Amino acid sequence: MLAPILALALLAQDAAAVRALIEKDAWREALDAAKAFAGAAPSNAEAVSVLGEALYRAGRIDEAGRTLAPLATREDAPPRALVTLGLVRAAEGKTDEAGTLLDRAVALAPEDRFVLYHAASVGTSRADTIARLERYLAKSDGDDADRIEGARGTIRYLKALGDRATWVRETSPERVEVPLRAIPDGGGGSAGFVVQVELGGRKVWVLLDTGSGGLFAVERAVKKSGLEPISEETVFAGGGSGREASKKWFIPSCAVGGLRFKDAVVTTTPTEIDPTGRYQGVLGVGIFSGYRVTLDLAKGRLLLDAGEAPAGAVPYWDVAGQILVEATAGDGRRGLFLFDTGATRSFLSFDFAGRPTGAKADVRTYGGAVEGARQVMGIALEFPGLPPSAKPKTAGDLTQRSRLSGVEVSGFLGLDVLADAVVIVDTKSRRIAASRPPRK
């Protein structure tokens, strides 16, 4: 009897060691340890679970899903396995399946703070989300400080919303086409593309940024409407200190071309998003859910329609409002990148870039300048359908973003790679395609 008990104790010790490495952001070491653990006990549910957790943290979302899927039908499925598989399914857009998996995890481990925190993110009512986050906070002593503050901000926001619906579509045209205006970069290229949005009856230029998780604006642009904020929170992983005090506001009406909403929600910052005043906000593509979104960066147009992704489109994953895709470097390394039309240059994590020692780089994002950013030379990035780009890039610390996202973000795929491309984002199938038409 002693041998099986000892074996279980050793398995638990191995699982705890892998999870401790994940919590320390030592994702490579965690993955190596998890592979060794699962290799020694391939039929053990806990060993398979920690391998799936390590794969997900390493940004290998597909592989994590394949590893964990067989556990979903097992009665001895560990709660954390169900949580991680639920996060994979949510990233794939399978919200109902994700919600079912996360509900099972909570039923099995109603006092596990890891389970409670992640189970609050997908497929639950506002009341359930608040209840789970409050239970998480009651057990959060010693957990990541940013995670705790994020949970508190979410609770404040959801309580302020109550039962009120947001982003309610008043019109849903079959086809919407609006112009994109290029922002010159001073070297013959484009530093970004802006689109005109109607906010509460006022016309505002916003940066069309596939790397953004919503609608953001400089606070003064919203205050002029005489509105009052509904809640305050901290936005993480931007510029400045990486922690930006922000407010959320209800905007009675919002429109992009013929697509109109009521009770839109905008997050504001007191800091100027663009110091030169070329735009007053940032808009992601999340509000276009249900459409095929075509960004013709060569001809300067945004098209929404009911079509499907073309042949050759590749998957993307939506994690914490981020559109993440796989891209490769010239040496064959692959990573998970934010697909980011708002980035003039591609941005690499220090981990992916290899701790560059180049000159300091001036990189600005929501919240201000990115501290410690460096120039990077000689790294080519390639995305399917586009030629590799070896243009100069920048690098910085993405540890906070990766930790809070739960997956390793290797960088942002910017306009040096996407310049003059036609980008098609199929929000229904979660697939994305990019091509560069031949110049005439």
GROMACS .gro file of C-alpha atoms in nm:
model
  440
    1MET     CA    1   0.000   0.000   0.000
    2LEU     CA    2   0.290   0.235   0.072
    3ALA     CA    3   0.430   0.224  -0.282
    4PRO     CA    4   0.116   0.363  -0.454
    5ILE     CA    5   0.085   0.637  -0.191
    6LEU     CA    6   0.450   0.731  -0.239
    7ALA     CA    7   0.405   0.733  -0.616
    8LEU     CA    8   0.107   0.968  -0.586
    9ALA     CA    9   0.304   1.196  -0.357
   10LEU     CA   10   0.589   1.213  -0.608
   11LEU     CA   11   0.346   1.287  -0.891
   12ALA     CA   12   0.192   1.569  -0.690
   13GLN     CA   13   0.539   1.704  -0.619
   14ASP     CA   14   0.628   1.700  -0.989
   15ALA     CA   15   0.303   1.876  -1.081
   16ALA     CA   16   0.362   2.144  -0.817
   17ALA     CA   17   0.717   2.198  -0.947
   18VAL     CA   18   0.595   2.257  -1.304
   19ARG     CA   19   0.325   2.499  -1.188
   20ALA     CA   20   0.575   2.688  -0.975
   21LEU     CA   21   0.791   2.740  -1.283
   22ILE     CA   22   0.489   2.866  -1.478
   23GLU     CA   23   0.411   3.115  -1.201
   24LYS     CA   24   0.771   3.240  -1.218
   25ASP     CA   25   0.732   3.295  -1.596
   26ALA     CA   26   0.999   3.030  -1.655
   27TRP     CA   27   0.789   2.883  -1.931
   28ARG     CA   28   1.069   2.702  -2.117
   29GLU     CA   29   1.184   2.522  -1.803
   30ALA     CA   30   0.821   2.445  -1.717
   31LEU     CA   31   0.762   2.290  -2.060
   32ASP     CA   32   1.076   2.078  -2.040
   33ALA     CA   33   0.984   1.956  -1.693
   34ALA     CA   34   0.624   1.887  -1.796
   35LYS     CA   35   0.737   1.683  -2.098
   36ALA     CA   36   0.962   1.475  -1.876
   37PHE     CA   37   0.684   1.430  -1.621
   38ALA     CA   38   0.425   1.325  -1.882
   39GLY     CA   39   0.678   1.102  -2.056
   40ALA     CA   40   0.734   0.910  -1.732
   41ALA     CA   41   0.360   0.881  -1.657
   42PRO     CA   42   0.177   0.910  -1.993
   43SER     CA   43  -0.153   0.772  -1.864
   44ASN     CA   44  -0.165   0.980  -1.548
   45ALA     CA   45  -0.428   1.252  -1.575
   46GLU     CA   46  -0.234   1.498  -1.358
   47ALA     CA   47   0.080   1.454  -1.568
   48VAL     CA   48  -0.116   1.517  -1.888
   49SER     CA   49  -0.282   1.815  -1.724
   50VAL     CA   50   0.042   1.992  -1.633
   51LEU     CA   51   0.179   1.924  -1.983
   52GLY     CA   52  -0.128   2.093  -2.130
   53GLU     CA   53  -0.088   2.384  -1.888
   54ALA     CA   54   0.278   2.426  -1.982
   55LEU     CA   55   0.202   2.408  -2.354
   56TYR     CA   56  -0.066   2.674  -2.319
   57ARG     CA   57   0.167   2.903  -2.123
   58ALA     CA   58   0.433   2.852  -2.392
   59GLY     CA   59   0.187   2.981  -2.652
   60ARG     CA   60   0.130   2.644  -2.819
   61ILE     CA   61  -0.246   2.669  -2.801
   62ASP     CA   62  -0.332   2.406  -3.064
   63GLU     CA   63  -0.093   2.155  -2.908
   64ALA     CA   64  -0.235   2.221  -2.563
   65GLY     CA   65  -0.585   2.153  -2.696
   66ARG     CA   66  -0.484   1.824  -2.857
   67THR     CA   67  -0.304   1.714  -2.541
   68LEU     CA   68  -0.592   1.791  -2.308
   69ALA     CA   69  -0.892   1.692  -2.523
   70PRO     CA   70  -0.884   1.321  -2.422
   71LEU     CA   71  -0.915   1.422  -2.056
   72ALA     CA   72  -1.248   1.594  -2.113
   73THR     CA   73  -1.432   1.259  -2.119
   74ARG     CA   74  -1.252   1.114  -1.817
   75GLU     CA   75  -1.417   1.116  -1.476
   76ASP     CA   76  -1.079   1.177  -1.311
   77ALA     CA   77  -1.005   1.487  -1.521
   78PRO     CA   78  -0.818   1.733  -1.298
   79PRO     CA   79  -0.995   2.068  -1.258
   80ARG     CA   80  -0.695   2.255  -1.396
   81ALA     CA   81  -0.701   2.042  -1.708
   82LEU     CA   82  -1.063   2.141  -1.764
   83VAL     CA   83  -0.975   2.507  -1.704
   84THR     CA   84  -0.690   2.506  -1.954
   85LEU     CA   85  -0.892   2.321  -2.216
   86GLY     CA   86  -1.173   2.569  -2.156
   87LEU     CA   87  -0.933   2.856  -2.222
   88VAL     CA   88  -0.820   2.688  -2.545
   89ARG     CA   89  -1.180   2.647  -2.663
   90ALA     CA   90  -1.255   3.009  -2.574
   91ALA     CA   91  -0.953   3.124  -2.775
   92GLU     CA   92  -1.089   2.923  -3.069
   93GLY     CA   93  -1.428   3.093  -3.038
   94LYS     CA   94  -1.607   2.786  -2.898
   95THR     CA   95  -1.761   2.975  -2.608
   96ASP     CA   96  -2.036   2.727  -2.516
   97GLU     CA   97  -1.793   2.436  -2.491
   98ALA     CA   98  -1.554   2.655  -2.294
   99GLY     CA   99  -1.826   2.753  -2.048
  100THR     CA  100  -1.924   2.390  -1.990
  101LEU     CA  101  -1.564   2.289  -1.918
  102LEU     CA  102  -1.510   2.580  -1.679
  103ASP     CA  103  -1.836   2.509  -1.495
  104ARG     CA  104  -1.720   2.149  -1.443
  105ALA     CA  105  -1.390   2.274  -1.308
  106VAL     CA  106  -1.562   2.501  -1.054
  107ALA     CA  107  -1.792   2.219  -0.945
  108LEU     CA  108  -1.488   1.997  -0.881
  109ALA     CA  109  -1.272   2.264  -0.714
  110PRO     CA  110  -1.497   2.544  -0.583
  111GLU     CA  111  -1.222   2.684  -0.355
  112ASP     CA  112  -0.925   2.669  -0.594
  113ARG     CA  113  -0.823   3.028  -0.671
  114PHE     CA  114  -0.665   2.932  -1.006
  115VAL     CA  115  -0.990   2.769  -1.111
  116LEU     CA  116  -1.206   3.054  -0.984
  117TYR     CA  117  -1.002   3.327  -1.152
  118HIS     CA  118  -0.995   3.167  -1.497
  119ALA     CA  119  -1.348   3.029  -1.479
  120ALA     CA  120  -1.475   3.385  -1.439
  121SER     CA  121  -1.348   3.482  -1.784
  122VAL     CA  122  -1.567   3.288  -2.025
  123GLY     CA  123  -1.927   3.191  -2.079
  124THR     CA  124  -2.072   3.312  -1.751
  125SER     CA  125  -2.336   3.564  -1.656
  126ARG     CA  126  -2.221   3.891  -1.502
  127ALA     CA  127  -2.351   3.775  -1.164
  128ASP     CA  128  -2.155   3.448  -1.185
  129THR     CA  129  -1.841   3.631  -1.297
  130ILE     CA  130  -1.864   3.869  -1.001
  131ALA     CA  131  -1.931   3.582  -0.759
  132ARG     CA  132  -1.633   3.381  -0.885
  133LEU     CA  133  -1.399   3.679  -0.879
  134GLU     CA  134  -1.509   3.772  -0.528
  135ARG     CA  135  -1.439   3.415  -0.414
  136TYR     CA  136  -1.102   3.437  -0.591
  137LEU     CA  137  -1.018   3.763  -0.412
  138ALA     CA  138  -1.102   3.606  -0.078
  139LYS     CA  139  -0.825   3.352  -0.147
  140SER     CA  140  -0.588   3.573  -0.345
  141ASP     CA  141  -0.338   3.658  -0.072
  142GLY     CA  142   0.009   3.608  -0.221
  143ASP     CA  143  -0.110   3.588  -0.581
  144ASP     CA  144   0.011   3.815  -0.862
  145ALA     CA  145  -0.067   4.178  -0.770
  146ASP     CA  146  -0.170   4.274  -1.125
  147ARG     CA  147  -0.405   3.979  -1.143
  148ILE     CA  148  -0.567   4.084  -0.816
  149GLU     CA  149  -0.609   4.446  -0.928
  150GLY     CA  150  -0.749   4.330  -1.261
  151ALA     CA  151  -1.010   4.121  -1.082
  152ARG     CA  152  -1.111   4.416  -0.865
  153GLY     CA  153  -1.145   4.640  -1.169
  154THR     CA  154  -1.361   4.385  -1.348
  155ILE     CA  155  -1.592   4.358  -1.048
  156ARG     CA  156  -1.628   4.737  -1.028
  157TYR     CA  157  -1.707   4.758  -1.398
  158LEU     CA  158  -1.960   4.473  -1.401
  159LYS     CA  159  -2.139   4.607  -1.093
  160ALA     CA  160  -2.160   4.947  -1.262
  161LEU     CA  161  -2.310   4.786  -1.572
  162GLY     CA  162  -2.575   4.591  -1.384
  163ASP     CA  163  -2.812   4.435  -1.637
  164ARG     CA  164  -2.754   4.697  -1.903
  165ALA     CA  165  -2.659   4.564  -2.247
  166THR     CA  166  -2.358   4.712  -2.427
  167TRP     CA  167  -2.266   4.753  -2.793
  168VAL     CA  168  -2.625   4.693  -2.901
  169ARG     CA  169  -2.644   4.693  -3.280
  170GLU     CA  170  -2.905   4.928  -3.418
  171THR     CA  171  -2.813   4.847  -3.778
  172SER     CA  172  -2.634   4.546  -3.929
  173PRO     CA  173  -2.581   4.616  -4.299
  174GLU     CA  174  -2.481   4.324  -4.521
  175ARG     CA  175  -2.194   4.532  -4.651
  176VAL     CA  176  -2.008   4.829  -4.507
  177GLU     CA  177  -1.719   5.006  -4.678
  178VAL     CA  178  -1.536   5.305  -4.531
  179PRO     CA  179  -1.206   5.469  -4.624
  180LEU     CA  180  -0.886   5.420  -4.431
  181ARG     CA  181  -0.653   5.717  -4.421
  182ALA     CA  182  -0.282   5.637  -4.408
  183ILE     CA  183  -0.058   5.819  -4.162
  184PRO     CA  184   0.275   5.889  -4.339
  185ASP     CA  185   0.583   5.762  -4.158
  186GLY     CA  186   0.812   6.022  -4.314
  187GLY     CA  187   0.998   5.762  -4.519
  188GLY     CA  188   0.748   5.689  -4.792
  189GLY     CA  189   0.552   5.430  -4.596
  190SER     CA  190   0.262   5.427  -4.351
  191ALA     CA  191   0.282   5.456  -3.973
  192GLY     CA  192  -0.079   5.340  -3.936
  193PHE     CA  193  -0.430   5.378  -4.071
  194VAL     CA  194  -0.712   5.584  -3.923
  195VAL     CA  195  -1.085   5.560  -3.971
  196GLN     CA  196  -1.353   5.810  -3.879
  197VAL     CA  197  -1.592   5.699  -3.607
  198GLU     CA  198  -1.899   5.877  -3.477
  199LEU     CA  199  -1.899   5.890  -3.096
  200GLY     CA  200  -2.207   6.042  -2.938
  201GLY     CA  201  -2.269   6.257  -3.242
  202ARG     CA  202  -1.907   6.375  -3.274
  203LYS     CA  203  -1.670   6.266  -3.553
  204VAL     CA  204  -1.343   6.130  -3.418
  205TRP     CA  205  -1.042   5.987  -3.599
  206VAL     CA  206  -0.923   5.659  -3.445
  207LEU     CA  207  -0.635   5.429  -3.528
  208LEU     CA  208  -0.763   5.101  -3.672
  209ASP     CA  209  -0.561   4.863  -3.461
  210THR     CA  210  -0.612   4.488  -3.488
  211GLY     CA  211  -0.390   4.460  -3.181
  212SER     CA  212  -0.643   4.642  -2.965
  213GLY     CA  213  -0.907   4.468  -2.757
  214GLY     CA  214  -1.176   4.737  -2.780
  215LEU     CA  215  -1.238   5.107  -2.822
  216PHE     CA  216  -0.999   5.345  -2.646
  217ALA     CA  217  -0.993   5.722  -2.656
  218VAL     CA  218  -0.819   6.017  -2.499
  219GLU     CA  219  -1.032   6.136  -2.209
  220ARG     CA  220  -1.079   6.492  -2.335
  221ALA     CA  221  -1.252   6.362  -2.650
  222VAL     CA  222  -1.523   6.200  -2.435
  223LYS     CA  223  -1.553   6.466  -2.166
  224LYS     CA  224  -1.664   6.720  -2.427
  225SER     CA  225  -1.989   6.523  -2.461
  226GLY     CA  226  -2.084   6.606  -2.101
  227LEU     CA  227  -2.088   6.238  -1.999
  228GLU     CA  228  -1.981   6.087  -1.667
  229PRO     CA  229  -1.759   5.777  -1.632
  230ILE     CA  230  -1.925   5.459  -1.510
  231SER     CA  231  -1.618   5.298  -1.351
  232GLU     CA  232  -1.244   5.323  -1.304
  233GLU     CA  233  -0.989   5.050  -1.354
  234THR     CA  234  -0.626   4.979  -1.436
  235VAL     CA  235  -0.526   4.880  -1.788
  236PHE     CA  236  -0.215   4.662  -1.793
  237ALA     CA  237   0.070   4.587  -2.035
  238GLY     CA  238   0.067   4.917  -2.220
  239GLY     CA  239   0.331   5.189  -2.221
  240GLY     CA  240   0.457   5.401  -1.933
  241SER     CA  241   0.468   5.198  -1.613
  242GLY     CA  242   0.260   4.920  -1.772
  243ARG     CA  243  -0.028   5.013  -1.541
  244GLU     CA  244  -0.253   5.287  -1.671
  245ALA     CA  245  -0.535   5.438  -1.464
  246SER     CA  246  -0.836   5.442  -1.695
  247LYS     CA  247  -1.206   5.513  -1.694
  248LYS     CA  248  -1.494   5.348  -1.875
  249TRP     CA  249  -1.780   5.547  -2.022
  250PHE     CA  250  -2.115   5.474  -2.186
  251ILE     CA  251  -2.145   5.643  -2.523
  252PRO     CA  252  -2.512   5.669  -2.631
  253SER     CA  253  -2.429   5.610  -2.998
  254CYS     CA  254  -2.134   5.491  -3.202
  255ALA     CA  255  -2.110   5.433  -3.576
  256VAL     CA  256  -1.858   5.312  -3.829
  257GLY     CA  257  -2.007   5.389  -4.167
  258GLY     CA  258  -2.354   5.235  -4.178
  259LEU     CA  259  -2.286   5.004  -3.882
  260ARG     CA  260  -2.444   5.169  -3.578
  261PHE     CA  261  -2.450   5.084  -3.207
  262LYS     CA  262  -2.610   5.219  -2.896
  263ASP     CA  263  -2.463   5.205  -2.546
  264ALA     CA  264  -2.108   5.155  -2.665
  265VAL     CA  265  -1.834   5.138  -2.402
  266VAL     CA  266  -1.511   5.333  -2.441
  267THR     CA  267  -1.204   5.315  -2.219
  268THR     CA  268  -1.020   5.644  -2.179
  269THR     CA  269  -0.677   5.761  -2.078
  270PRO     CA  270  -0.574   6.107  -1.962
  271THR     CA  271  -0.251   6.065  -2.163
  272GLU     CA  272  -0.244   6.172  -2.528
  273ILE     CA  273  -0.255   5.858  -2.739
  274ASP     CA  274  -0.087   6.035  -3.031
  275PRO     CA  275   0.117   6.341  -2.925
  276THR     CA  276   0.078   6.499  -3.270
  277GLY     CA  277  -0.303   6.482  -3.254
  278ARG     CA  278  -0.347   6.283  -3.575
  279TYR     CA  279  -0.600   6.060  -3.400
  280GLN     CA  280  -0.782   6.064  -3.067
  281GLY     CA  281  -0.851   5.697  -3.014
  282VAL     CA  282  -0.779   5.335  -3.101
  283LEU     CA  283  -1.030   5.085  -3.237
  284GLY     CA  284  -0.994   4.708  -3.252
  285VAL     CA  285  -1.192   4.477  -3.480
  286GLY     CA  286  -1.386   4.310  -3.197
  287ILE     CA  287  -1.693   4.526  -3.261
  288PHE     CA  288  -1.715   4.374  -3.610
  289SER     CA  289  -1.797   4.026  -3.477
  290GLY     CA  290  -1.995   3.821  -3.728
  291TYR     CA  291  -1.844   3.994  -4.031
  292ARG     CA  292  -1.559   3.911  -4.261
  293VAL     CA  293  -1.330   4.209  -4.214
  294THR     CA  294  -1.111   4.310  -4.508
  295LEU     CA  295  -0.836   4.565  -4.452
  296ASP     CA  296  -0.702   4.674  -4.789
  297LEU     CA  297  -0.395   4.861  -4.673
  298ALA     CA  298  -0.278   4.927  -5.028
  299LYS     CA  299  -0.600   5.093  -5.146
  300GLY     CA  300  -0.698   5.236  -4.809
  301ARG     CA  301  -1.037   5.082  -4.737
  302LEU     CA  302  -1.214   4.884  -4.468
  303LEU     CA  303  -1.478   4.639  -4.591
  304LEU     CA  304  -1.725   4.440  -4.382
  305ASP     CA  305  -1.930   4.167  -4.547
  306ALA     CA  306  -2.071   3.818  -4.500
  307GLY     CA  307  -1.802   3.629  -4.692
  308GLU     CA  308  -1.568   3.362  -4.563
  309ALA     CA  309  -1.194   3.340  -4.519
  310PRO     CA  310  -1.014   3.248  -4.843
  311ALA     CA  311  -0.819   2.928  -4.901
  312GLY     CA  312  -0.487   2.941  -4.725
  313ALA     CA  313  -0.620   3.132  -4.424
  314VAL     CA  314  -0.464   3.032  -4.094
  315PRO     CA  315  -0.613   3.015  -3.744
  316TYR     CA  316  -0.601   3.301  -3.501
  317TRP     CA  317  -0.675   3.287  -3.131
  318ASP     CA  318  -0.851   3.551  -2.927
  319VAL     CA  319  -0.689   3.560  -2.583
  320ALA     CA  320  -0.788   3.844  -2.349
  321GLY     CA  321  -0.914   4.041  -2.648
  322GLN     CA  322  -0.588   3.994  -2.841
  323ILE     CA  323  -0.578   3.852  -3.195
  324LEU     CA  324  -0.281   3.615  -3.176
  325VAL     CA  325  -0.123   3.435  -3.473
  326GLU     CA  326   0.182   3.221  -3.528
  327ALA     CA  327   0.475   3.376  -3.711
  328THR     CA  328   0.826   3.249  -3.774
  329ALA     CA  329   1.174   3.397  -3.770
  330GLY     CA  330   1.432   3.334  -4.040
  331ASP     CA  331   1.602   3.067  -3.829
  332GLY     CA  332   1.281   2.865  -3.804
  333ARG     CA  333   1.179   2.972  -3.454
  334ARG     CA  334   0.807   3.024  -3.415
  335GLY     CA  335   0.613   3.230  -3.171
  336LEU     CA  336   0.270   3.368  -3.093
  337PHE     CA  337   0.237   3.727  -3.213
  338LEU     CA  338  -0.023   3.996  -3.173
  339PHE     CA  339  -0.152   4.072  -3.524
  340ASP     CA  340  -0.108   4.446  -3.496
  341THR     CA  341  -0.192   4.697  -3.770
  342GLY     CA  342  -0.141   4.966  -3.506
  343ALA     CA  343   0.235   4.898  -3.482
  344THR     CA  344   0.453   5.084  -3.732
  345ARG     CA  345   0.735   4.836  -3.670
  346SER     CA  346   0.713   4.480  -3.550
  347PHE     CA  347   0.795   4.453  -3.181
  348LEU     CA  348   0.970   4.150  -3.033
  349SER     CA  349   0.989   4.030  -2.676
  350PHE     CA  350   1.337   4.037  -2.527
  351ASP     CA  351   1.303   3.661  -2.493
  352PHE     CA  352   1.240   3.612  -2.866
  353ALA     CA  353   1.494   3.876  -2.975
  354GLY     CA  354   1.768   3.743  -2.751
  355ARG     CA  355   1.815   4.047  -2.525
  356PRO     CA  356   1.931   4.295  -2.793
  357THR     CA  357   2.190   4.558  -2.703
  358GLY     CA  358   2.103   4.802  -2.982
  359ALA     CA  359   2.026   5.169  -2.935
  360LYS     CA  360   1.726   5.280  -2.735
  361ALA     CA  361   1.404   5.295  -2.935
  362ASP     CA  362   1.114   5.537  -2.900
  363VAL     CA  363   0.804   5.318  -2.889
  364ARG     CA  364   0.469   5.459  -2.782
  365THR     CA  365   0.153   5.268  -2.706
  366TYR     CA  366  -0.159   5.310  -2.495
  367GLY     CA  367  -0.035   5.460  -2.168
  368GLY     CA  368   0.276   5.625  -2.310
  369ALA     CA  369   0.631   5.532  -2.405
  370VAL     CA  370   0.753   5.173  -2.361
  371GLU     CA  371   1.039   5.178  -2.113
  372GLY     CA  372   1.364   5.006  -2.208
  373ALA     CA  373   1.274   4.940  -2.574
  374ARG     CA  374   1.572   4.864  -2.800
  375GLN     CA  375   1.638   4.856  -3.171
  376VAL     CA  376   1.680   4.514  -3.332
  377MET     CA  377   1.850   4.434  -3.661
  378GLY     CA  378   1.880   4.115  -3.863
  379ILE     CA  379   1.567   3.929  -3.752
  380ALA     CA  380   1.329   3.845  -4.036
  381LEU     CA  381   0.965   3.774  -3.955
  382GLU     CA  382   0.736   3.580  -4.183
  383PHE     CA  383   0.360   3.536  -4.185
  384PRO     CA  384   0.184   3.300  -4.431
  385GLY     CA  385   0.105   3.473  -4.761
  386LEU     CA  386   0.361   3.748  -4.715
  387PRO     CA  387   0.735   3.761  -4.786
  388PRO     CA  388   0.969   3.770  -4.487
  389SER     CA  389   1.059   4.115  -4.361
  390ALA     CA  390   1.409   4.180  -4.231
  391LYS     CA  391   1.343   4.551  -4.175
  392PRO     CA  392   1.461   4.699  -3.843
  393LYS     CA  393   1.242   4.612  -3.547
  394THR     CA  394   1.219   4.700  -3.182
  395ALA     CA  395   1.221   4.483  -2.873
  396GLY     CA  396   1.106   4.519  -2.517
  397ASP     CA  397   0.986   4.340  -2.207
  398LEU     CA  398   0.657   4.156  -2.267
  399THR     CA  399   0.671   3.952  -1.947
  400GLN     CA  400   0.375   4.131  -1.789
  401ARG     CA  401   0.159   4.093  -2.100
  402SER     CA  402   0.242   3.723  -2.129
  403ARG     CA  403   0.183   3.656  -1.760
  404LEU     CA  404  -0.156   3.827  -1.754
  405SER     CA  405  -0.261   3.678  -2.090
  406GLY     CA  406  -0.160   3.331  -1.969
  407VAL     CA  407   0.023   3.260  -2.297
  408GLU     CA  408   0.369   3.357  -2.417
  409VAL     CA  409   0.340   3.659  -2.648
  410SER     CA  410   0.657   3.675  -2.859
  411GLY     CA  411   0.581   4.015  -3.007
  412PHE     CA  412   0.361   4.228  -3.228
  413LEU     CA  413   0.344   4.168  -3.604
  414GLY     CA  414   0.346   4.521  -3.742
  415LEU     CA  415   0.329   4.720  -4.064
  416ASP     CA  416   0.685   4.639  -4.171
  417VAL     CA  417   0.548   4.288  -4.239
  418LEU     CA  418   0.192   4.390  -4.332
  419ALA     CA  419   0.270   4.694  -4.550
  420ASP     CA  420   0.052   4.716  -4.866
  421ALA     CA  421  -0.118   4.389  -4.775
  422VAL     CA  422  -0.478   4.287  -4.805
  423VAL     CA  423  -0.572   4.139  -4.469
  424ILE     CA  424  -0.889   3.932  -4.427
  425VAL     CA  425  -1.012   3.849  -4.079
  426ASP     CA  426  -1.303   3.604  -4.069
  427THR     CA  427  -1.448   3.660  -3.722
  428LYS     CA  428  -1.687   3.363  -3.762
  429SER     CA  429  -1.428   3.092  -3.831
  430ARG     CA  430  -1.143   3.264  -3.642
  431ARG     CA  431  -0.918   3.252  -3.946
  432ILE     CA  432  -0.700   3.517  -4.100
  433ALA     CA  433  -0.529   3.561  -4.436
  434ALA     CA  434  -0.286   3.816  -4.576
  435SER     CA  435  -0.157   3.870  -4.926
  436ARG     CA  436   0.028   4.139  -5.115
  437PRO     CA  437  -0.121   4.203  -5.460
  438PRO     CA  438   0.135   4.257  -5.735
  439ARG     CA  439   0.212   4.619  -5.808
  440LYS     CA  440   0.075   4.741  -6.139
   0.00000   0.00000   0.00000
